[in-house]
Amino acid sequence: MRMLAIAGTRPEAVKLAPVVAALAREPQVKPLLCLTGQHRDLIAGPLSFFGLAPDFDLDLMEPGQPIGRLLGRAIAAIDEVLVKARPDRVIVQGDTTTALAAATAAFHRSIPVAHVEAGLRTYAARAPFPEEMNRRAIALMADLHFAPTPLAKAQLAAERLNGRVFVTGNSGIDALFMVRDRLAADPALRAEAEAALAIPPGRRLVLVTAHRRESLGAPFLAICEAVAALAKRDDVEIVWPLHPNPALTAAAGEALRRAPNVRLVAPLDLAAFVHAMTRADLILTDSGGVQEEAAALGRPVLVLRDTTERPEGIAAGLATLVGTDPERIATAATQLLDAPAAPRPADIYGDGGAARRIVDGLMGRDVAAFAPAPAGREPLRTIG
Ligand SMILES: CC(=O)N[C@H]1[C@@H](OP(=O)(O)OP(=O)(O)OC[C@H]2O[C@@H](n3ccc(=O)[nH]c3=O)[C@H](O)[C@@H]2O)O[C@H](CO)[C@@H](O)[C@@H]1O
């Protein structure tokens, strides 16, 4: 059986890697991997970390390319791959333009589509943009829906979709645990990750990521303003790996150039970023994956958005939705920094067994559903 996984961005590579690796252990399956090149520079690291290499590499990114043009070119290019690769099934992950293009191309060739991380919703068509529309459209074309949580399954059930729904946990948590275990077992890798952070002794680490398309412009400047206000504390070191979007780098550079304890850095490789999250006293983010990973590591998170498709972390008290108002962000950050709590890792998004469940579902075997445990298991051993 030929199964073709299609990925374009860093989070898709991270979340599909455990699935492709688990598929490769199935004797009757030939796993194939196609990259569209949507985040070409960011995807190479996670793929090599998991020992994966693409069978097809489409290199579709053009500087400043409007998203609709990327979508059109990706559908056409993926259609050619489908003709060459003759897959029995296509696997897409999440909600990117690549995932929508791949599902659309496969659907129109009548090739069955499996959707990993199905059922996440904000029910706000433009938040996140265009991801909310992408994931809803993919759901209409898929016949296997791998929902990470019971809530995601319930949301899919309400949409009366075709096909079968399985609750698997998020495969991103499988990847996170693999990276965490590798860091724990490899002192040199850990030392390298710590050196990349270079936190002055006695300072607490605040880790920031922000790149959502709907935050570009005024909301992004407001986030910078909040970070500048937080940087007035002399007990924090703020590390902000910036997405390589020239508009973001220029705006953050301008707004934060006078704050000596704010370091705007290039995206960290996955091991360094996981190490940073493990060690962070506070995480500010608008990323989806980082919300999940922070919950699994028990690190406090402020979500820099007005809405989230991951309400489980908010309900468990592990994350707080603060929007992009600078005062609200700075106040919430101050509260968390002034009253530090012990790490509270929670298996709400996954337990590390998602890839196994997804492969069971792909192979037509019974799937033992993921049942999230509430927050509060024993803290993880601190790394480093
Ligand atoms: C809000 C939203 O719609 N987000 C979607 C977006 O991802 P998402 O918002 O998660 O994308 P990001 O670009 O933030 O990537 C997160 C991943 O990159 C890693 N990382 C981050 C910073 C860094 O410097 N180095 C590094 O390795 C993190 O550990 C994490 O694994 O596409 C994903 C894939 O379809 C979906 O699951 C998400 O729903």
mmCIF file of N, CA, C and O in Angstrom, residues 179-273:
data_model
loop_
_atom_site.group_PDB
_atom_site.id
_atom_site.type_symbol
_atom_site.label_atom_id
_atom_site.label_comp_id
_atom_site.label_asym_id
_atom_site.label_seq_id
_atom_site.Cartn_x
_atom_site.Cartn_y
_atom_site.Cartn_z
ATOM 1 N N VAL A 179 11.922 14.386 21.221
ATOM 2 C CA VAL A 179 12.984 15.397 21.324
ATOM 3 C C VAL A 179 13.429 15.528 22.789
ATOM 4 O O VAL A 179 14.623 15.564 23.091
ATOM 5 N N ARG A 180 12.460 15.568 23.697
ATOM 6 C CA ARG A 180 12.790 15.697 25.121
ATOM 7 C C ARG A 180 13.663 14.520 25.577
ATOM 8 O O ARG A 180 14.668 14.703 26.265
ATOM 9 N N ASP A 181 13.303 13.301 25.135
ATOM 10 C CA ASP A 181 14.081 12.131 25.552
ATOM 11 C C ASP A 181 15.484 12.174 24.951
ATOM 12 O O ASP A 181 16.454 11.789 25.590
ATOM 13 N N ARG A 182 15.576 12.648 23.712
ATOM 14 C CA ARG A 182 16.904 12.751 23.076
ATOM 15 C C ARG A 182 17.752 13.766 23.839
ATOM 16 O O ARG A 182 18.928 13.542 24.100
ATOM 17 N N LEU A 183 17.140 14.881 24.239
ATOM 18 C CA LEU A 183 17.875 15.898 25.020
ATOM 19 C C LEU A 183 18.332 15.313 26.362
ATOM 20 O O LEU A 183 19.463 15.551 26.799
ATOM 21 N N ALA A 184 17.452 14.531 26.993
ATOM 22 C CA ALA A 184 17.794 13.971 28.299
ATOM 23 C C ALA A 184 18.954 12.984 28.173
ATOM 24 O O ALA A 184 19.778 12.860 29.075
ATOM 25 N N ALA A 185 19.016 12.293 27.020
ATOM 26 C CA ALA A 185 20.030 11.243 26.860
ATOM 27 C C ALA A 185 21.337 11.766 26.278
ATOM 28 O O ALA A 185 22.326 11.042 26.229
ATOM 29 N N ASP A 186 21.343 12.995 25.806
ATOM 30 C CA ASP A 186 22.511 13.486 25.065
ATOM 31 C C ASP A 186 23.005 14.811 25.659
ATOM 32 O O ASP A 186 22.542 15.892 25.278
ATOM 33 N N PRO A 187 23.979 14.739 26.590
ATOM 34 C CA PRO A 187 24.440 15.959 27.251
ATOM 35 C C PRO A 187 25.008 16.989 26.272
ATOM 36 O O PRO A 187 24.854 18.198 26.492
ATOM 37 N N ALA A 188 25.614 16.515 25.183
ATOM 38 C CA ALA A 188 26.212 17.469 24.232
ATOM 39 C C ALA A 188 25.105 18.276 23.537
ATOM 40 O O ALA A 188 25.219 19.498 23.360
ATOM 41 N N LEU A 189 24.025 17.590 23.184
ATOM 42 C CA LEU A 189 22.897 18.273 22.530
ATOM 43 C C LEU A 189 22.286 19.298 23.491
ATOM 44 O O LEU A 189 21.942 20.422 23.117
ATOM 45 N N ARG A 190 22.202 18.895 24.765
ATOM 46 C CA ARG A 190 21.642 19.779 25.790
ATOM 47 C C ARG A 190 22.524 21.008 25.986
ATOM 48 O O ARG A 190 22.056 22.129 26.066
ATOM 49 N N ALA A 191 23.834 20.758 26.038
ATOM 50 C CA ALA A 191 24.775 21.862 26.244
ATOM 51 C C ALA A 191 24.698 22.838 25.071
ATOM 52 O O ALA A 191 24.720 24.066 25.246
ATOM 53 N N GLU A 192 24.549 22.287 23.871
ATOM 54 C CA GLU A 192 24.443 23.132 22.670
ATOM 55 C C GLU A 192 23.166 23.986 22.736
ATOM 56 O O GLU A 192 23.175 25.183 22.437
ATOM 57 N N ALA A 193 22.072 23.345 23.190
ATOM 58 C CA ALA A 193 20.799 24.062 23.294
ATOM 59 C C ALA A 193 20.900 25.165 24.347
ATOM 60 O O ALA A 193 20.400 26.274 24.152
ATOM 61 N N GLU A 194 21.555 24.865 25.433
ATOM 62 C CA GLU A 194 21.691 25.853 26.508
ATOM 63 C C GLU A 194 22.581 27.012 26.030
ATOM 64 O O GLU A 194 22.293 28.184 26.292
ATOM 65 N N ALA A 195 23.645 26.668 25.300
ATOM 66 C CA ALA A 195 24.543 27.710 24.797
ATOM 67 C C ALA A 195 23.814 28.621 23.814
ATOM 68 O O ALA A 195 24.031 29.839 23.791
ATOM 69 N N ALA A 196 22.919 28.046 23.025
ATOM 70 C CA ALA A 196 22.171 28.858 22.056
ATOM 71 C C ALA A 196 21.305 29.879 22.793
ATOM 72 O O ALA A 196 21.056 30.977 22.300
ATOM 73 N N LEU A 197 20.866 29.535 23.996
ATOM 74 C CA LEU A 197 20.014 30.464 24.754
ATOM 75 C C LEU A 197 20.825 31.548 25.448
ATOM 76 O O LEU A 197 20.401 32.703 25.516
ATOM 77 N N ALA A 198 21.982 31.156 25.999
ATOM 78 C CA ALA A 198 22.892 32.093 26.681
ATOM 79 C C ALA A 198 22.163 33.005 27.661
ATOM 80 O O ALA A 198 22.210 34.236 27.536
ATOM 81 N N ILE A 199 21.492 32.425 28.630
ATOM 82 C CA ILE A 199 20.763 33.232 29.618
ATOM 83 C C ILE A 199 21.731 33.663 30.723
ATOM 84 O O ILE A 199 22.367 32.815 31.357
ATOM 85 N N PRO A 200 21.865 34.955 30.979
ATOM 86 C CA PRO A 200 22.755 35.387 32.060
ATOM 87 C C PRO A 200 22.289 34.796 33.392
ATOM 88 O O PRO A 200 21.087 34.675 33.630
ATOM 89 N N PRO A 201 23.238 34.429 34.275
ATOM 90 C CA PRO A 201 22.864 33.807 35.543
ATOM 91 C C PRO A 201 21.904 34.702 36.326
ATOM 92 O O PRO A 201 22.028 35.930 36.292
ATOM 93 N N GLY A 202 20.954 34.068 36.993
ATOM 94 C CA GLY A 202 20.020 34.829 37.834
ATOM 95 C C GLY A 202 18.840 35.411 37.087
ATOM 96 O O GLY A 202 17.907 35.927 37.695
ATOM 97 N N ARG A 203 18.861 35.356 35.769
ATOM 98 C CA ARG A 203 17.717 35.897 35.008
ATOM 99 C C ARG A 203 16.705 34.795 34.723
ATOM 100 O O ARG A 203 17.078 33.649 34.505
ATOM 101 N N ARG A 204 15.440 35.185 34.684
ATOM 102 C CA ARG A 204 14.405 34.221 34.319
ATOM 103 C C ARG A 204 14.091 34.342 32.832
ATOM 104 O O ARG A 204 14.147 35.435 32.268
ATOM 105 N N LEU A 205 13.778 33.184 32.253
ATOM 106 C CA LEU A 205 13.600 33.156 30.791
ATOM 107 C C LEU A 205 12.132 33.351 30.411
ATOM 108 O O LEU A 205 11.255 32.607 30.849
ATOM 109 N N VAL A 206 11.909 34.368 29.589
ATOM 110 C CA VAL A 206 10.592 34.542 28.964
ATOM 111 C C VAL A 206 10.785 34.261 27.469
ATOM 112 O O VAL A 206 11.614 34.890 26.810
ATOM 113 N N LEU A 207 10.044 33.284 26.977
ATOM 114 C CA LEU A 207 10.176 32.864 25.578
ATOM 115 C C LEU A 207 8.968 33.400 24.808
ATOM 116 O O LEU A 207 7.831 33.248 25.265
ATOM 117 N N VAL A 208 9.237 34.032 23.671
ATOM 118 C CA VAL A 208 8.140 34.637 22.891
ATOM 119 C C VAL A 208 8.152 34.081 21.469
ATOM 120 O O VAL A 208 9.225 33.937 20.867
ATOM 121 N N THR A 209 6.987 33.735 20.926
ATOM 122 C CA THR A 209 6.877 33.533 19.473
ATOM 123 C C THR A 209 5.568 34.184 19.024
ATOM 124 O O THR A 209 4.562 34.091 19.738
ATOM 125 N N ALA A 210 5.597 34.861 17.894
ATOM 126 C CA ALA A 210 4.375 35.493 17.373
ATOM 127 C C ALA A 210 4.518 35.703 15.872
ATOM 128 O O ALA A 210 5.458 36.350 15.432
ATOM 129 N N HIS A 211 3.641 35.107 15.122
ATOM 130 C CA HIS A 211 3.746 35.287 13.665
ATOM 131 C C HIS A 211 2.423 35.133 12.936
ATOM 132 O O HIS A 211 2.408 35.092 11.712
ATOM 133 N N ARG A 212 1.308 35.018 13.631
ATOM 134 C CA ARG A 212 0.045 34.765 12.927
ATOM 135 C C ARG A 212 -0.258 35.882 11.931
ATOM 136 O O ARG A 212 -0.082 37.054 12.231
ATOM 137 N N ARG A 213 -0.739 35.459 10.792
ATOM 138 C CA ARG A 213 -1.059 36.393 9.716
ATOM 139 C C ARG A 213 -2.063 37.466 10.171
ATOM 140 O O ARG A 213 -1.936 38.632 9.836
ATOM 141 N N GLU A 214 -3.042 37.050 10.994
ATOM 142 C CA GLU A 214 -4.068 38.016 11.396
ATOM 143 C C GLU A 214 -3.532 39.015 12.423
ATOM 144 O O GLU A 214 -4.188 39.996 12.757
ATOM 145 N N SER A 215 -2.297 38.755 12.954
ATOM 146 C CA SER A 215 -1.708 39.702 13.918
ATOM 147 C C SER A 215 -0.796 40.722 13.231
ATOM 148 O O SER A 215 -0.302 41.633 13.891
ATOM 149 N N LEU A 216 -0.534 40.548 11.942
ATOM 150 C CA LEU A 216 0.373 41.479 11.250
ATOM 151 C C LEU A 216 -0.163 42.902 11.370
ATOM 152 O O LEU A 216 -1.371 43.124 11.354
ATOM 153 N N GLY A 217 0.760 43.874 11.506
ATOM 154 C CA GLY A 217 0.322 45.264 11.617
ATOM 155 C C GLY A 217 0.157 45.658 13.071
ATOM 156 O O GLY A 217 0.969 45.291 13.937
ATOM 157 N N ALA A 218 -0.952 46.369 13.371
ATOM 158 C CA ALA A 218 -1.135 46.941 14.712
ATOM 159 C C ALA A 218 -1.064 45.892 15.834
ATOM 160 O O ALA A 218 -0.387 46.122 16.848
ATOM 161 N N PRO A 219 -1.718 44.715 15.712
ATOM 162 C CA PRO A 219 -1.625 43.754 16.824
ATOM 163 C C PRO A 219 -0.180 43.331 17.096
ATOM 164 O O PRO A 219 0.228 43.180 18.248
ATOM 165 N N PHE A 220 0.613 43.182 16.032
ATOM 166 C CA PHE A 220 2.003 42.766 16.228
ATOM 167 C C PHE A 220 2.787 43.868 16.946
ATOM 168 O O PHE A 220 3.583 43.596 17.857
ATOM 169 N N LEU A 221 2.531 45.114 16.577
ATOM 170 C CA LEU A 221 3.216 46.230 17.260
ATOM 171 C C LEU A 221 2.804 46.296 18.721
ATOM 172 O O LEU A 221 3.625 46.600 19.603
ATOM 173 N N ALA A 222 1.537 45.970 18.996
ATOM 174 C CA ALA A 222 1.073 45.960 20.386
ATOM 175 C C ALA A 222 1.794 44.862 21.181
ATOM 176 O O ALA A 222 2.152 45.053 22.347
ATOM 177 N N ILE A 223 2.019 43.721 20.551
ATOM 178 C CA ILE A 223 2.758 42.638 21.231
ATOM 179 C C ILE A 223 4.182 43.118 21.538
ATOM 180 O O ILE A 223 4.707 42.916 22.638
ATOM 181 N N CYS A 224 4.801 43.804 20.572
ATOM 182 C CA CYS A 224 6.155 44.351 20.792
ATOM 183 C C CYS A 224 6.152 45.322 21.969
ATOM 184 O O CYS A 224 7.073 45.331 22.796
ATOM 185 N N GLU A 225 5.096 46.147 22.040
ATOM 186 C CA GLU A 225 4.994 47.124 23.128
ATOM 187 C C GLU A 225 4.922 46.400 24.483
ATOM 188 O O GLU A 225 5.571 46.795 25.455
ATOM 189 N N ALA A 226 4.147 45.319 24.528
ATOM 190 C CA ALA A 226 4.029 44.545 25.777
ATOM 191 C C ALA A 226 5.379 43.938 26.157
ATOM 192 O O ALA A 226 5.767 43.940 27.323
ATOM 193 N N VAL A 227 6.092 43.436 25.161
ATOM 194 C CA VAL A 227 7.406 42.828 25.434
ATOM 195 C C VAL A 227 8.367 43.905 25.943
ATOM 196 O O VAL A 227 9.125 43.688 26.901
ATOM 197 N N ALA A 228 8.299 45.099 25.355
ATOM 198 C CA ALA A 228 9.162 46.201 25.804
ATOM 199 C C ALA A 228 8.837 46.558 27.252
ATOM 200 O O ALA A 228 9.742 46.805 28.069
ATOM 201 N N ALA A 229 7.550 46.551 27.614
ATOM 202 C CA ALA A 229 7.162 46.873 28.994
ATOM 203 C C ALA A 229 7.690 45.806 29.954
ATOM 204 O O ALA A 229 8.233 46.118 31.017
ATOM 205 N N LEU A 230 7.593 44.561 29.550
ATOM 206 C CA LEU A 230 8.062 43.452 30.392
ATOM 207 C C LEU A 230 9.579 43.495 30.570
ATOM 208 O O LEU A 230 10.121 43.130 31.618
ATOM 209 N N ALA A 231 10.247 43.976 29.537
ATOM 210 C CA ALA A 231 11.717 44.026 29.555
ATOM 211 C C ALA A 231 12.233 45.057 30.564
ATOM 212 O O ALA A 231 13.428 45.085 30.872
ATOM 213 N N LYS A 232 11.353 45.889 31.084
ATOM 214 C CA LYS A 232 11.795 46.861 32.104
ATOM 215 C C LYS A 232 12.159 46.142 33.404
ATOM 216 O O LYS A 232 12.862 46.699 34.243
ATOM 217 N N ARG A 233 11.656 44.917 33.596
ATOM 218 C CA ARG A 233 12.074 44.134 34.781
ATOM 219 C C ARG A 233 13.528 43.726 34.587
ATOM 220 O O ARG A 233 13.906 43.275 33.506
ATOM 221 N N ASP A 234 14.330 43.843 35.654
ATOM 222 C CA ASP A 234 15.732 43.468 35.448
ATOM 223 C C ASP A 234 16.005 42.004 35.791
ATOM 224 O O ASP A 234 17.141 41.556 35.733
ATOM 225 N N ASP A 235 14.929 41.238 36.126
ATOM 226 C CA ASP A 235 15.166 39.818 36.440
ATOM 227 C C ASP A 235 14.791 38.896 35.279
ATOM 228 O O ASP A 235 14.737 37.688 35.444
ATOM 229 N N VAL A 236 14.487 39.473 34.106
ATOM 230 C CA VAL A 236 14.103 38.599 32.991
ATOM 231 C C VAL A 236 15.035 38.757 31.791
ATOM 232 O O VAL A 236 15.613 39.828 31.565
ATOM 233 N N GLU A 237 15.171 37.670 31.063
ATOM 234 C CA GLU A 237 15.833 37.697 29.759
ATOM 235 C C GLU A 237 14.769 37.209 28.774
ATOM 236 O O GLU A 237 14.180 36.129 28.962
ATOM 237 N N ILE A 238 14.494 38.016 27.770
ATOM 238 C CA ILE A 238 13.416 37.665 26.836
ATOM 239 C C ILE A 238 14.034 37.185 25.525
ATOM 240 O O ILE A 238 14.806 37.912 24.891
ATOM 241 N N VAL A 239 13.723 35.951 25.155
ATOM 242 C CA VAL A 239 14.265 35.391 23.908
ATOM 243 C C VAL A 239 13.091 35.210 22.953
ATOM 244 O O VAL A 239 12.091 34.575 23.287
ATOM 245 N N TRP A 240 13.235 35.807 21.773
ATOM 246 C CA TRP A 240 12.144 35.796 20.799
ATOM 247 C C TRP A 240 12.669 35.280 19.452
ATOM 248 O O TRP A 240 13.254 36.037 18.690
ATOM 249 N N PRO A 241 12.478 33.981 19.182
ATOM 250 C CA PRO A 241 12.855 33.483 17.853
ATOM 251 C C PRO A 241 11.826 33.996 16.847
ATOM 252 O O PRO A 241 10.642 33.693 16.952
ATOM 253 N N LEU A 242 12.288 34.797 15.906
ATOM 254 C CA LEU A 242 11.369 35.460 14.969
ATOM 255 C C LEU A 242 11.205 34.655 13.696
ATOM 256 O O LEU A 242 12.186 34.220 13.094
ATOM 257 N N HIS A 243 9.979 34.482 13.294
ATOM 258 C CA HIS A 243 9.678 33.859 12.003
ATOM 259 C C HIS A 243 10.362 34.694 10.917
ATOM 260 O O HIS A 243 10.349 35.916 11.002
ATOM 261 N N PRO A 244 10.964 34.083 9.903
ATOM 262 C CA PRO A 244 11.716 34.876 8.922
ATOM 263 C C PRO A 244 10.816 35.636 7.947
ATOM 264 O O PRO A 244 10.919 35.480 6.745
ATOM 265 N N ASN A 245 9.945 36.460 8.471
ATOM 266 C CA ASN A 245 9.086 37.299 7.639
ATOM 267 C C ASN A 245 9.647 38.716 7.769
ATOM 268 O O ASN A 245 9.662 39.273 8.868
ATOM 269 N N PRO A 246 10.128 39.308 6.665
ATOM 270 C CA PRO A 246 10.816 40.596 6.759
ATOM 271 C C PRO A 246 9.986 41.664 7.456
ATOM 272 O O PRO A 246 10.511 42.478 8.220
ATOM 273 N N ALA A 247 8.660 41.639 7.276
ATOM 274 C CA ALA A 247 7.806 42.658 7.904
ATOM 275 C C ALA A 247 7.881 42.509 9.424
ATOM 276 O O ALA A 247 7.971 43.503 10.157
ATOM 277 N N LEU A 248 7.879 41.265 9.907
ATOM 278 C CA LEU A 248 7.917 41.039 11.359
ATOM 279 C C LEU A 248 9.279 41.409 11.926
ATOM 280 O O LEU A 248 9.369 42.075 12.969
ATOM 281 N N THR A 249 10.345 40.963 11.262
ATOM 282 C CA THR A 249 11.686 41.223 11.799
ATOM 283 C C THR A 249 11.955 42.722 11.879
ATOM 284 O O THR A 249 12.487 43.204 12.885
ATOM 285 N N ALA A 250 11.545 43.448 10.849
ATOM 286 C CA ALA A 250 11.800 44.898 10.854
ATOM 287 C C ALA A 250 11.011 45.567 11.971
ATOM 288 O O ALA A 250 11.542 46.378 12.738
ATOM 289 N N ALA A 251 9.720 45.211 12.109
ATOM 290 C CA ALA A 251 8.877 45.867 13.120
ATOM 291 C C ALA A 251 9.387 45.557 14.524
ATOM 292 O O ALA A 251 9.492 46.452 15.376
ATOM 293 N N ALA A 252 9.730 44.300 14.792
ATOM 294 C CA ALA A 252 10.192 43.940 16.140
ATOM 295 C C ALA A 252 11.543 44.598 16.419
ATOM 296 O O ALA A 252 11.781 45.106 17.521
ATOM 297 N N GLY A 253 12.412 44.611 15.426
ATOM 298 C CA GLY A 253 13.737 45.224 15.591
ATOM 299 C C GLY A 253 13.613 46.685 15.965
ATOM 300 O O GLY A 253 14.259 47.178 16.895
ATOM 301 N N GLU A 254 12.732 47.391 15.282
ATOM 302 C CA GLU A 254 12.536 48.818 15.520
ATOM 303 C C GLU A 254 11.948 49.051 16.927
ATOM 304 O O GLU A 254 12.436 49.882 17.692
ATOM 305 N N ALA A 255 10.936 48.246 17.281
ATOM 306 C CA ALA A 255 10.240 48.475 18.556
ATOM 307 C C ALA A 255 11.087 48.079 19.763
ATOM 308 O O ALA A 255 10.895 48.620 20.850
ATOM 309 N N LEU A 256 12.023 47.148 19.580
ATOM 310 C CA LEU A 256 12.686 46.581 20.763
ATOM 311 C C LEU A 256 14.183 46.847 20.797
ATOM 312 O O LEU A 256 14.895 46.293 21.636
ATOM 313 N N ARG A 257 14.661 47.734 19.882
ATOM 314 C CA ARG A 257 16.116 47.884 19.800
ATOM 315 C C ARG A 257 16.710 48.482 21.066
ATOM 316 O O ARG A 257 17.880 48.302 21.349
ATOM 317 N N ARG A 258 15.908 49.171 21.861
ATOM 318 C CA ARG A 258 16.453 49.794 23.072
ATOM 319 C C ARG A 258 16.373 48.886 24.304
ATOM 320 O O ARG A 258 16.719 49.307 25.396
ATOM 321 N N ALA A 259 15.914 47.663 24.149
ATOM 322 C CA ALA A 259 15.771 46.778 25.321
ATOM 323 C C ALA A 259 16.921 45.762 25.314
ATOM 324 O O ALA A 259 16.907 44.817 24.525
ATOM 325 N N PRO A 260 17.934 45.963 26.196
ATOM 326 C CA PRO A 260 19.117 45.099 26.123
ATOM 327 C C PRO A 260 18.838 43.658 26.527
ATOM 328 O O PRO A 260 19.567 42.749 26.122
ATOM 329 N N ASN A 261 17.796 43.426 27.312
ATOM 330 C CA ASN A 261 17.506 42.046 27.725
ATOM 331 C C ASN A 261 16.450 41.378 26.843
ATOM 332 O O ASN A 261 15.861 40.372 27.226
ATOM 333 N N VAL A 262 16.216 41.941 25.647
ATOM 334 C CA VAL A 262 15.362 41.263 24.667
ATOM 335 C C VAL A 262 16.246 40.820 23.519
ATOM 336 O O VAL A 262 16.926 41.640 22.904
ATOM 337 N N ARG A 263 16.253 39.520 23.271
ATOM 338 C CA ARG A 263 17.059 39.039 22.150
ATOM 339 C C ARG A 263 16.180 38.486 21.047
ATOM 340 O O ARG A 263 15.452 37.517 21.245
ATOM 341 N N LEU A 264 16.217 39.179 19.902
ATOM 342 C CA LEU A 264 15.467 38.715 18.736
ATOM 343 C C LEU A 264 16.409 37.798 17.968
ATOM 344 O O LEU A 264 17.462 38.234 17.516
ATOM 345 N N VAL A 265 16.047 36.537 17.879
ATOM 346 C CA VAL A 265 16.969 35.580 17.263
ATOM 347 C C VAL A 265 16.286 34.877 16.096
ATOM 348 O O VAL A 265 15.062 34.934 15.946
ATOM 349 N N ALA A 266 17.091 34.201 15.279
ATOM 350 C CA ALA A 266 16.542 33.412 14.176
ATOM 351 C C ALA A 266 15.779 32.230 14.784
ATOM 352 O O ALA A 266 16.027 31.866 15.937
ATOM 353 N N PRO A 267 14.863 31.612 14.031
ATOM 354 C CA PRO A 267 14.142 30.458 14.574
ATOM 355 C C PRO A 267 15.127 29.439 15.149
ATOM 356 O O PRO A 267 16.178 29.173 14.552
ATOM 357 N N LEU A 268 14.824 28.915 16.331
ATOM 358 C CA LEU A 268 15.707 27.934 16.955
ATOM 359 C C LEU A 268 15.443 26.571 16.332
ATOM 360 O O LEU A 268 14.314 26.289 15.913
ATOM 361 N N ASP A 269 16.503 25.726 16.309
ATOM 362 C CA ASP A 269 16.197 24.385 15.810
ATOM 363 C C ASP A 269 15.348 23.679 16.865
ATOM 364 O O ASP A 269 15.256 24.126 18.008
ATOM 365 N N LEU A 270 14.702 22.596 16.455
ATOM 366 C CA LEU A 270 13.662 22.003 17.309
ATOM 367 C C LEU A 270 14.193 21.628 18.695
ATOM 368 O O LEU A 270 13.542 21.911 19.711
ATOM 369 N N ALA A 271 15.377 21.025 18.755
ATOM 370 C CA ALA A 271 15.910 20.610 20.063
ATOM 371 C C ALA A 271 16.155 21.833 20.940
ATOM 372 O O ALA A 271 15.818 21.838 22.130
ATOM 373 N N ALA A 272 16.718 22.877 20.361
ATOM 374 C CA ALA A 272 16.984 24.095 21.147
ATOM 375 C C ALA A 272 15.679 24.729 21.607
ATOM 376 O O ALA A 272 15.575 25.222 22.727
ATOM 377 N N PHE A 273 14.676 24.685 20.746
ATOM 378 C CA PHE A 273 13.400 25.306 21.122
ATOM 379 C C PHE A 273 12.712 24.503 22.232
ATOM 380 O O PHE A 273 12.169 25.074 23.181
#
